[in-house]
Coordinates of C-alpha atoms and ligand atoms in Angstrom, one line a residue:
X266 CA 129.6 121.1 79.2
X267 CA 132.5 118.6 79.1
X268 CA 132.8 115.9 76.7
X269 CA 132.5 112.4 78.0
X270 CA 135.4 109.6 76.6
X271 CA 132.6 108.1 74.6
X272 CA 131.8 111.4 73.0
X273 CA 128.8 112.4 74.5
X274 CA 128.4 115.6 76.8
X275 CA 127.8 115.8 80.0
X276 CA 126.0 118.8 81.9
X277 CA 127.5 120.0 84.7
X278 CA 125.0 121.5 87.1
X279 CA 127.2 122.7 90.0
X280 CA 125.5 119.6 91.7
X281 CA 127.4 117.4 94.0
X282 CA 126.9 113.6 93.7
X283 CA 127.4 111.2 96.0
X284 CA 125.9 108.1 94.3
X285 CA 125.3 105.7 97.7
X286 CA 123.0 103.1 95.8
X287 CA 125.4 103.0 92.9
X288 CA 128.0 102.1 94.4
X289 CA 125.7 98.8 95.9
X290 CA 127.4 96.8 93.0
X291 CA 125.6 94.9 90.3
X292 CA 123.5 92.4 91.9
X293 CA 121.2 95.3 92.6
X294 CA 120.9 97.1 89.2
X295 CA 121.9 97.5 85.7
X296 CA 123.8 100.7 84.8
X297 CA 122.3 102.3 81.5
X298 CA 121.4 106.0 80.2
X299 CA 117.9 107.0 80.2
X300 CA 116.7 106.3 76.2
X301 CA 116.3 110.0 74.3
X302 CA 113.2 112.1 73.9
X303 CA 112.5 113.7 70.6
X304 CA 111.8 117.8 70.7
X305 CA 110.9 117.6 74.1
X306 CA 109.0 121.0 75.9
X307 CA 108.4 121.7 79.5
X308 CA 105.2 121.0 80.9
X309 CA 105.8 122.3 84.8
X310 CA 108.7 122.5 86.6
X311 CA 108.9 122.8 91.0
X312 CA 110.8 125.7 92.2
X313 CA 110.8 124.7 95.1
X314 CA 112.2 121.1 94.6
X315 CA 114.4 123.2 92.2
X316 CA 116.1 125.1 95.2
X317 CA 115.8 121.7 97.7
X318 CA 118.6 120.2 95.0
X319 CA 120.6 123.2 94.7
X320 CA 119.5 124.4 90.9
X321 CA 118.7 127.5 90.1
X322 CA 116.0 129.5 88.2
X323 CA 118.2 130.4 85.9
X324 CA 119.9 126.8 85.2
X325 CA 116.3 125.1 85.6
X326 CA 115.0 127.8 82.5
X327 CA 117.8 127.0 80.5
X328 CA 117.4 125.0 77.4
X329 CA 120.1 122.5 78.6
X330 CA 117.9 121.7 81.8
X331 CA 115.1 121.0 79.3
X332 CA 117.7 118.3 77.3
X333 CA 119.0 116.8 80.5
X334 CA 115.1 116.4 82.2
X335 CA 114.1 114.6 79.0
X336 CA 117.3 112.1 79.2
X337 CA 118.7 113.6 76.2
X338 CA 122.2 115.0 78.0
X339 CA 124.0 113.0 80.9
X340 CA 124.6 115.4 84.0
X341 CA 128.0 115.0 85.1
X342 CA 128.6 113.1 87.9
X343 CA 125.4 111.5 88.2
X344 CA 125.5 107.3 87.7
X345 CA 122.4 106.1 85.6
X346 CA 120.7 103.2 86.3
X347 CA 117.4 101.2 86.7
X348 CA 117.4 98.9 90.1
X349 CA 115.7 95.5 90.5
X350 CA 113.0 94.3 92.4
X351 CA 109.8 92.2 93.3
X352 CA 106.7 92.4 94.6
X353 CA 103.3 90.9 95.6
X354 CA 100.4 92.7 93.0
X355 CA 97.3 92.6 93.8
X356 CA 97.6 89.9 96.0
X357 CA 99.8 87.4 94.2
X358 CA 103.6 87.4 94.5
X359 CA 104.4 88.8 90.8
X360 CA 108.5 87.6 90.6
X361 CA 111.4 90.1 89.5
X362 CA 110.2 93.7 88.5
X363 CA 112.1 96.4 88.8
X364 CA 112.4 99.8 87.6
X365 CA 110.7 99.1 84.0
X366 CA 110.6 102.7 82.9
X367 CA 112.4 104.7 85.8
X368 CA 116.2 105.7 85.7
X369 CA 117.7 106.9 88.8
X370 CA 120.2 109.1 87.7
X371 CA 121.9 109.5 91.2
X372 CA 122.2 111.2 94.3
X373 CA 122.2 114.4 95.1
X374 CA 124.6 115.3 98.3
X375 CA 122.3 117.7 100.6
X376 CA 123.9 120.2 103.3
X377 CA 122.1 118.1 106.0
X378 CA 123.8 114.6 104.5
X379 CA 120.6 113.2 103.8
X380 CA 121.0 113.3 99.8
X381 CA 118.3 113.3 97.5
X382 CA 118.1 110.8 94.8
X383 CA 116.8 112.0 91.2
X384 CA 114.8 109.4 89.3
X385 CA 113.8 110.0 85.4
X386 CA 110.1 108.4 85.5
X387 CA 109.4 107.1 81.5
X388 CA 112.5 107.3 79.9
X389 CA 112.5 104.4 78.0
X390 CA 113.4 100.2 77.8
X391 CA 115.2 99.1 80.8
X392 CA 116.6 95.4 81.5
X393 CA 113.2 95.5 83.8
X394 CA 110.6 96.8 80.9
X395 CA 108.9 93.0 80.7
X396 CA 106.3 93.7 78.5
X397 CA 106.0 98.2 78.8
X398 CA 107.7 100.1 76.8
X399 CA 109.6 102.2 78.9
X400 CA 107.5 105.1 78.4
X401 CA 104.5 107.5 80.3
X402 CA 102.3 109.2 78.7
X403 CA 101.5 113.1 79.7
X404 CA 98.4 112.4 81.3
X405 CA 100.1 110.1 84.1
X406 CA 102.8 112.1 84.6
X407 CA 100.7 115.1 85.1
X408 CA 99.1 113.7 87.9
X409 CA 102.2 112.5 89.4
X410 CA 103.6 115.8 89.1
X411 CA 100.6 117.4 90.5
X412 CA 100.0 114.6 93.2
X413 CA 103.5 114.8 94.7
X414 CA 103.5 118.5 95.5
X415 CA 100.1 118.5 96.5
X416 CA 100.6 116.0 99.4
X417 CA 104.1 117.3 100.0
X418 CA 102.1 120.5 100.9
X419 CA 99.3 118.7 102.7
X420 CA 102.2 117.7 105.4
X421 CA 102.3 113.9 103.7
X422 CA 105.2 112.0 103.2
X423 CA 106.1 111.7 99.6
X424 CA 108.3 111.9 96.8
X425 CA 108.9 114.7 95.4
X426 CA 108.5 116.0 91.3
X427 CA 111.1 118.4 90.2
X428 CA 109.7 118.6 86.6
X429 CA 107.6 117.3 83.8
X430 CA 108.7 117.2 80.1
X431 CA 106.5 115.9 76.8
X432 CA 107.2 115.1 73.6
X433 CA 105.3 114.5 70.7
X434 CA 106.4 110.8 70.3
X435 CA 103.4 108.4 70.4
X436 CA 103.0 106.4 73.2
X437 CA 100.1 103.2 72.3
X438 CA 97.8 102.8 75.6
X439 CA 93.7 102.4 75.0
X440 CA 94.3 105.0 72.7
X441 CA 97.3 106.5 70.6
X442 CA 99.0 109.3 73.4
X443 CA 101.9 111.5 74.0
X444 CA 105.1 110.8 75.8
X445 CA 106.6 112.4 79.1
X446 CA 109.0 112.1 81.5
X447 CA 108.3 113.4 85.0
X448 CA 111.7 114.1 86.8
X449 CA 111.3 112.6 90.9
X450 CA 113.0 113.3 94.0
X451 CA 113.4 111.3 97.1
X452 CA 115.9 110.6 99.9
X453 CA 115.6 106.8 98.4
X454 CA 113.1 104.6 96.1
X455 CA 113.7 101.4 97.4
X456 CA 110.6 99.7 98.0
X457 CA 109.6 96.9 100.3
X458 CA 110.1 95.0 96.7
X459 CA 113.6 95.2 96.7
X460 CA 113.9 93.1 99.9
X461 CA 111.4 90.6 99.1
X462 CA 113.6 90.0 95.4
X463 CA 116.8 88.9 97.6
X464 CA 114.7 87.5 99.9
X465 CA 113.0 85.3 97.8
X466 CA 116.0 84.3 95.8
X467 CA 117.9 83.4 98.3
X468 CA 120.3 86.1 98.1
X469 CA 120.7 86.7 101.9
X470 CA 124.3 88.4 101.5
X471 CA 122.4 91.0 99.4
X472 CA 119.5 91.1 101.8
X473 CA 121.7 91.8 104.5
X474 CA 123.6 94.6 102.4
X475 CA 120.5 96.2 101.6
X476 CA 119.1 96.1 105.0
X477 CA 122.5 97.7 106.6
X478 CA 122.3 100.2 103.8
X479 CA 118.9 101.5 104.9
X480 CA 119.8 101.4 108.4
X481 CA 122.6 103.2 108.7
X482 CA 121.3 105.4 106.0
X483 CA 117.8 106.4 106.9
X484 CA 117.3 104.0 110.6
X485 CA 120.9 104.4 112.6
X486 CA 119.0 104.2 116.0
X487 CA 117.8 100.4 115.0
X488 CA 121.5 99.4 115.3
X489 CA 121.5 100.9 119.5
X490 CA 117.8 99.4 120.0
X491 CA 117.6 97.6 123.4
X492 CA 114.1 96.5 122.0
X493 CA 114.1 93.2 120.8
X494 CA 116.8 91.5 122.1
X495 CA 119.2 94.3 119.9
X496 CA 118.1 92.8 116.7
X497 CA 118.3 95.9 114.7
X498 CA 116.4 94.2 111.6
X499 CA 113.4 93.9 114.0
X500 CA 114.0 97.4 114.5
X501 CA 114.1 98.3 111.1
X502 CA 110.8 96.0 110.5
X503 CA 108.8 98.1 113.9
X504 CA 110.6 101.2 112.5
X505 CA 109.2 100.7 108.9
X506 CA 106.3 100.0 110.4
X507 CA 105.3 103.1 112.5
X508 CA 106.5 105.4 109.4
X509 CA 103.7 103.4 107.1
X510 CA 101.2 103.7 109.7
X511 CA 101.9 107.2 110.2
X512 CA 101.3 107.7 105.9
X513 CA 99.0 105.8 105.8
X514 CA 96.8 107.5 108.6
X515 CA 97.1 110.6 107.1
X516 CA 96.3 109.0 103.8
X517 CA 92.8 108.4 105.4
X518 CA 92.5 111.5 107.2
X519 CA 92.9 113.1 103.9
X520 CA 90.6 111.3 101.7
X521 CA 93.5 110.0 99.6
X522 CA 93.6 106.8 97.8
X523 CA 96.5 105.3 96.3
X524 CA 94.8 102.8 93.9
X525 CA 97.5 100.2 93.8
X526 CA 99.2 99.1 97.0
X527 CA 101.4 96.4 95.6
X528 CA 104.5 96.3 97.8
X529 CA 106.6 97.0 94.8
X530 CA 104.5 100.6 95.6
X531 CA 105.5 101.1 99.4
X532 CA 108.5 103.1 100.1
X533 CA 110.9 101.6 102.5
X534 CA 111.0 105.3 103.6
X535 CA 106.8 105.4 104.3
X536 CA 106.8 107.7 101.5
X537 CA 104.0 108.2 99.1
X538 CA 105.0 106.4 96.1
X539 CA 104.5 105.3 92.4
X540 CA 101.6 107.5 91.7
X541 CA 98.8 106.2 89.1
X542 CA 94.9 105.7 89.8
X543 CA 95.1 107.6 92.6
X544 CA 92.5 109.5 93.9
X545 CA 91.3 112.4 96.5
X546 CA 87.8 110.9 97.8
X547 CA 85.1 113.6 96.6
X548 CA 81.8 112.7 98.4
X549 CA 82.7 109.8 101.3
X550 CA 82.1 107.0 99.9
X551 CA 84.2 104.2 102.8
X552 CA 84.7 101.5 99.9
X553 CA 85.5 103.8 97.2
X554 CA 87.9 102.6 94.3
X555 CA 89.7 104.6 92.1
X556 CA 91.3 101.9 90.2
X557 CA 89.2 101.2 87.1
X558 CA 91.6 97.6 86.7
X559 CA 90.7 97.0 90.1
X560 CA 87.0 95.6 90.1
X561 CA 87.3 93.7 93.2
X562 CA 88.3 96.8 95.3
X563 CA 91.3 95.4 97.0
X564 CA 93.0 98.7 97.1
X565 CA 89.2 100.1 98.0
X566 CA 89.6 103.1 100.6
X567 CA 88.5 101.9 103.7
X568 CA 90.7 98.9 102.7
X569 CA 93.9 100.8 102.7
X570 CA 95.0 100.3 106.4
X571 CA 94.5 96.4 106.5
X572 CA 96.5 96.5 102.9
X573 CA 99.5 98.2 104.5
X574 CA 99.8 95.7 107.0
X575 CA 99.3 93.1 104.9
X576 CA 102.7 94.4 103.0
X577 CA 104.7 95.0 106.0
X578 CA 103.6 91.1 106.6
X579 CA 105.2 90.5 103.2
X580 CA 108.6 92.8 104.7
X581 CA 108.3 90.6 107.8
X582 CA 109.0 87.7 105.8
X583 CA 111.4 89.0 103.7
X584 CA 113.4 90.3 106.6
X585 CA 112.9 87.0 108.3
X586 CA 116.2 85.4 107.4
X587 CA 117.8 88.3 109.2
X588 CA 115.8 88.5 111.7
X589 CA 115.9 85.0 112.4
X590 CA 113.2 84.4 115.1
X591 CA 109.9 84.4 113.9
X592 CA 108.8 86.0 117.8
X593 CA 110.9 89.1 117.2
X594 CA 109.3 89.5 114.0
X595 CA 105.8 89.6 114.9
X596 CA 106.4 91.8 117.7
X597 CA 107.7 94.2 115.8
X598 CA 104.9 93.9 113.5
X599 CA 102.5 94.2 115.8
X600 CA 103.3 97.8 116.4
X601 CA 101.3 98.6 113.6
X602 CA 98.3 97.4 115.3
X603 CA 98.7 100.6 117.5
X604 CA 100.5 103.1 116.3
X605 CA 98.3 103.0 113.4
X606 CA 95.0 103.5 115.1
X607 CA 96.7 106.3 117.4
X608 CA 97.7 108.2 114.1
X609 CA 94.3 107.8 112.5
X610 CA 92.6 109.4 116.1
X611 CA 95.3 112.2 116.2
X612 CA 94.4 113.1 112.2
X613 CA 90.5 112.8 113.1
X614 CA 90.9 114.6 116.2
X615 CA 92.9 118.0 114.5
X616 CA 90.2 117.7 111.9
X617 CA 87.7 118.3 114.2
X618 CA 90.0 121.0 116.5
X619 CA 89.9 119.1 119.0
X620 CA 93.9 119.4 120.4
X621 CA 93.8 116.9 122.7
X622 CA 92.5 113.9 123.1
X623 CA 89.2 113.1 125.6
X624 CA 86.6 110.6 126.3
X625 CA 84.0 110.4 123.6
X626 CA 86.4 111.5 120.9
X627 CA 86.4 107.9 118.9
X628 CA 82.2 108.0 118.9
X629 CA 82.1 111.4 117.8
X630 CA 84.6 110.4 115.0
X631 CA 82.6 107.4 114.4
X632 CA 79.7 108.9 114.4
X633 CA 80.4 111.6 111.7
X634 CA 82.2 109.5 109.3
X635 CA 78.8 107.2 109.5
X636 CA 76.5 109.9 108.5
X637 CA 79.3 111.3 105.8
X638 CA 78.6 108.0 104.3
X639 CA 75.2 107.3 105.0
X640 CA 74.4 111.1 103.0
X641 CA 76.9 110.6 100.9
X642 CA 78.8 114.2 102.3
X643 CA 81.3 115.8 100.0
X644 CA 84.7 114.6 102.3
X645 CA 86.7 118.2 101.6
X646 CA 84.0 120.6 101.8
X647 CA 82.5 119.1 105.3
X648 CA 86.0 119.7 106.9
X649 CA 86.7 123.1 105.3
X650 CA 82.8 124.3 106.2
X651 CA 83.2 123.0 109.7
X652 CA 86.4 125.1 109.9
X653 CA 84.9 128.1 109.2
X654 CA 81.5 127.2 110.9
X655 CA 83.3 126.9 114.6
X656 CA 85.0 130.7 113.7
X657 CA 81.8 132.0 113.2
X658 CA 79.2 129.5 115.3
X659 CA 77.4 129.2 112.4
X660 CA 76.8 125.5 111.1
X661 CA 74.0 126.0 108.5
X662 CA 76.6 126.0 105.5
X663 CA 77.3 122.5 107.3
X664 CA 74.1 121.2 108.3
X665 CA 72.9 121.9 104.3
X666 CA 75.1 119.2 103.4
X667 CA 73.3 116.8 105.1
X668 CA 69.8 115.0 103.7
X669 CA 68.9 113.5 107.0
X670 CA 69.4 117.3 109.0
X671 CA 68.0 115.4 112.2
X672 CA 70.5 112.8 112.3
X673 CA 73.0 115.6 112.2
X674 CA 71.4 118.0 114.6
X675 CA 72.0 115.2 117.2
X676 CA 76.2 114.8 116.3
X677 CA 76.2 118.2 116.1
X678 CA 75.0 118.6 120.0
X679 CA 78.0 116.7 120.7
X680 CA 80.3 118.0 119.0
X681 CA 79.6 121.1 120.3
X682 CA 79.9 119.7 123.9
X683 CA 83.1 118.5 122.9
X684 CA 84.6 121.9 121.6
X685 CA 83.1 124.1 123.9
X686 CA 86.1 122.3 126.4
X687 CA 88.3 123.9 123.9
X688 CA 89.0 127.9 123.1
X689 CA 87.4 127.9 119.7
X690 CA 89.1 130.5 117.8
X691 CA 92.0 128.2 118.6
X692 CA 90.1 124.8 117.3
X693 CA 88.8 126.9 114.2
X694 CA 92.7 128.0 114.0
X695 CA 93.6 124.3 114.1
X696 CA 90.8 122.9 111.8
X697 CA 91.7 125.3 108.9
X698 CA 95.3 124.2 108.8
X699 CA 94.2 120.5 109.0
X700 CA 91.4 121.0 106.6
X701 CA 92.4 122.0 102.8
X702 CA 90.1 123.9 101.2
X703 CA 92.0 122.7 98.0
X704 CA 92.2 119.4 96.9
X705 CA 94.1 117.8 93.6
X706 CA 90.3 116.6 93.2
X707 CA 90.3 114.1 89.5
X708 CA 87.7 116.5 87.5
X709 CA 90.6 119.1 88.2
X710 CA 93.6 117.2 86.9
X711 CA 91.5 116.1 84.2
X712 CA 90.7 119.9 83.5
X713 CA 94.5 120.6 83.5
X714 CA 95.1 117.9 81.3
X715 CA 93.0 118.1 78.4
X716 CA 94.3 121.9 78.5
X717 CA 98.3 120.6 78.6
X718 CA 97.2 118.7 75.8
X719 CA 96.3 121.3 73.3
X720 CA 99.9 123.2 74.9
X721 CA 98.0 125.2 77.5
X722 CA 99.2 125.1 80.7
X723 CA 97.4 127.8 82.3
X724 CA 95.3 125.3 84.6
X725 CA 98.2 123.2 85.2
X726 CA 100.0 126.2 86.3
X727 CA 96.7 127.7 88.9
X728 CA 96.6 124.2 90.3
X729 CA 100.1 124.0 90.9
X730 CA 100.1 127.2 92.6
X731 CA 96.3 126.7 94.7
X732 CA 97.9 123.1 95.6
X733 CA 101.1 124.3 97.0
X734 CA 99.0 126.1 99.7
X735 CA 95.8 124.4 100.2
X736 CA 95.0 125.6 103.1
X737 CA 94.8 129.3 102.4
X738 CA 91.3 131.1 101.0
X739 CA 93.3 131.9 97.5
X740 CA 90.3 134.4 96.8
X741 CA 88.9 134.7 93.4
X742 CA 89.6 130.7 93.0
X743 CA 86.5 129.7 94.3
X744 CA 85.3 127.0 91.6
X745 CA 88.3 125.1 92.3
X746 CA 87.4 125.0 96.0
X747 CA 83.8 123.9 94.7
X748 CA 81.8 120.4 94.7
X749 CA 83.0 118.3 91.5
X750 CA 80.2 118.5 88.1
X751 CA 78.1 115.9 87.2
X752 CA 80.8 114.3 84.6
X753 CA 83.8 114.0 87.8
X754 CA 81.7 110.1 88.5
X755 CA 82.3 109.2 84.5
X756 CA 86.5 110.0 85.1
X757 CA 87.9 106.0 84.7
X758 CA 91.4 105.8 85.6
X759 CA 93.1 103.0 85.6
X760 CA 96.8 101.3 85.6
X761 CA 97.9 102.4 82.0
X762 CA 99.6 105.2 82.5
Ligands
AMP938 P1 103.2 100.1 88.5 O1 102.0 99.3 88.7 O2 103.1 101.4 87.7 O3 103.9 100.4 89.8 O4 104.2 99.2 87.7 C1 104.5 97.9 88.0 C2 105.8 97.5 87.3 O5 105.6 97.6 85.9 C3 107.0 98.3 87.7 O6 108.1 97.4 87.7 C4 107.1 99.3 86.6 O7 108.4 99.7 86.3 C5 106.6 98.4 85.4 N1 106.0 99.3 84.3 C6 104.8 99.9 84.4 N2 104.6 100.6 83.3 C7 105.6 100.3 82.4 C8 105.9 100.6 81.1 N3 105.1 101.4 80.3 N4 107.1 100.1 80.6 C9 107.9 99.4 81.3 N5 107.6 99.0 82.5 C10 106.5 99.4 83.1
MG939 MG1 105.4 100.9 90.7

């Protein structure tokens, strides 16, 4: 530790910093220290997200790692801050925003240049806060924490969690809680959001900053694109586009709903982002909602795709004044309109281990996804039996899931056409890669929780580990791997957090 001129001391990590969105200037963000949090503990920690930053075991276990994740020591080098931004929610363009209760401490220089930015999630009042109070409470940030590594290790585009502290401060939601602060990590948090703020102000020299920051950050081939007349924002618009379809395709391939799809929520990256009412779909259910404070199921599953393009619409007309021909802009919106479809058939098709694609595939997807809904099929458990049923050539386990066993009997024929095309030890190799048999399902976060809150993190801990490889057997975890109890349909989660 070093002291700081104003006295306070600074960590040093052995971490190099190379603070990229910092140094944007001020019209962009308002430099401040995350707020302190009283006798803080650990809650989890990633070891792997641990190594991706360059810390070590031994640093991460240390009770100065504990001070510095709960915004109670500065690391040195990093540059604190909360950004602004703006968004459409629910529908309706909100105004400013910004990051109410997150503090990006910095970036993190990476061997590969990339750089990983490190964002405090909960640490307390920012210039942004409106009418929050800076805080999360453990439950939230749980989930987060959980969430991110478990689609991290289901191959989906996300941001990361590198920790989770609590505290017993008092946090007021519904219902008096606890405070925590989940530590995130991602090449960059800016959000469609932060374009639509200059936008929408006005502000085009900051738009234009912004948009040559991403691009020769995260898109340098949209500045050689021949496409589009060399516009590289229209590049950036198609390239932004493909990358959401491609998250969001997996998003429905997985069962995963995001519960609030405001584009202060979508990651200029096509990250995963700002997790809250999220949920993994137990039995299919097409217009599911997992938002309790969303009754008229905008951000319903089977809604999700038509809600991303709605937002990239929103980026479209942020990026318009850049663009500057309305033509170019479509067009490269319009990608969406494929790549998005294309992505969905690939996931569906790997589901069913089917490696390439052949006539017949989109009514035999169609067809199964009808009669998951029309019985009301537990989504995991279908894939992961249907794995292990083409290994063995025996689909009873799968065909007992069904009420209507005729209806499936008839799929079943041709599917069977369909795979016998195929060598099936290597579509039942395929399938059980594509198909977790462990899911962050809500009745098992909730289980974790109520344990974290009475300071056992035992089921925090199994999950943790079960999550970060979800596609192996993990024998002797079976319950975890099982259909949800009776009392998983009471679970309300909504935006408090
Ligand atoms: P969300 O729906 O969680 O993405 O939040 C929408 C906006 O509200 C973001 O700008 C958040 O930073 C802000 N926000 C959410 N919760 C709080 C809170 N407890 N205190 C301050 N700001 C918050
Ligand atoms: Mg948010």
């Amino acid at each position: 530790m070093n002291t700081l001129v104003d006295g306070s001391m600074a960590v040093d990590a052995g971490l190099r910093w190379n603070n990229r969105f910092a140094s944007l200037g001020p019209s962009f963000h308002t430099r401040l220290a995350p707020h302190p949090l009283p006798d803080p503990y650990w809650v989890g920690k990633s070891r792997a997200v641990a190594g991706q930053l360059g810390l070590s075991d031994a640093w991460m276990d240390s009770p100065v790692a504990l001070e510095v994740f709960a915004g109670n020591l500065p690391l040195s080098g990093s540059a604190p801050l909360a950004s602004v931004y703006s968004g459409h929610q629910f529908g309706q363009w909100a105004g400013q925003l910004g990051d109410g209760r997150a503090i990006l401490l910095g970036e993190v220089a990476t061997g590969d240049g990339a750089g990983l930015e490190v964002q405090l999630k909960g640490s307390g009042l920012t210039p942004y806060s409106r009418m929050g109070d800076g805080r999360a409470v453990l439950r939230s940030s749980i989930r987060e924490f959980l969430c991110s590594e478990a689609m991290h290790a289901l191959g989906i585009p996300t941001s990361r969690a590198l920790c989770v502290v609590g505290s017993d401060a008092p946090v007021y939601r519904e219902e008096i809680e606890t405070a925590a602060v989940v530590t995130r990590v991602a090449p960059s948090f800016i959000r469609f959001g932060h374009f639509e703020h200059f936008s929408a102000r006005g502000q085009l020299g900051e738009l234009k900053t912004l948009a040559d920051f991403v691009i020769d950050r995260f898109y340098p081939a949209c500045r050689e694109t021949a496409a589009f007349d060399g516009n590289p924002y229209a590049a950036l618009l198609e390239a932004v586009s493909g990358r959401t379809a491609a998250m969001v395709a997996q998003w429905q391939a997985v069962g995963f709903c995001h519960g609030v799809m405001n584009t202060d929520n979508m990651s200029i990256l096509g990250l995963t982002l700002d997790y809250g009412p999220f949920q993994f779909l137990d039995a299919y259910d097409p217009g599911h909602i997992c938002n309790h404070s969303d009754p008229q199921g905008r951000y319903a599953y089977n809604r999700q795709p038509n809600v991303a393009y709605w937002n990239l619409f929103c980026l479209a007309q942020a990026l318009l004044p850049l663009i500057g021909d309305q033509d170019l802009a479509k067009q490269a919106l319009e990608s969406y309109k494929t790549v998005f479809p294309e992505a969905f058939m690939t996931q569906m098709r790997a589901k069913l281990g089917l490696a390439e694609a052949s006539d017949g595939d989109g009514a035999l997807i169609d067809g199964i996804l009808l009669l998951l809904a029309q019985n009301g099929v537990d989504y995991p458990i279908f894939w992961r039996r249907l794995s292990h049923a083409v290994a063995s050539s025996d689909f009873e386990p799968v065909r007992d899931l069904f009420a209507d066993r005729a209806a499936f009997d008839v799929w079943l024929l041709l599917y069977k056409e369909h795979i016998a095309l195929d060598d099936k030890a290597l579509a039942a190799d395929l399938m059980l890669k594509t198909n977790p048999r462990f899911m962050l399902r809500n009745h098992l976060a909730e289980q974790a929780i109520r344990a974290a809150k009475l300071g056992d993190f035992s089921e925090l801990n199994t999950l943790q580990t079960l999550l970060a490889r979800p596609f192996d057997e993990h024998p002797g975890f079976e319950a975890h791997a099982d259909f949800p109890p009776d009392w998983a349909s009471t679970i309300s989660i909504s935006c408090s957090s």
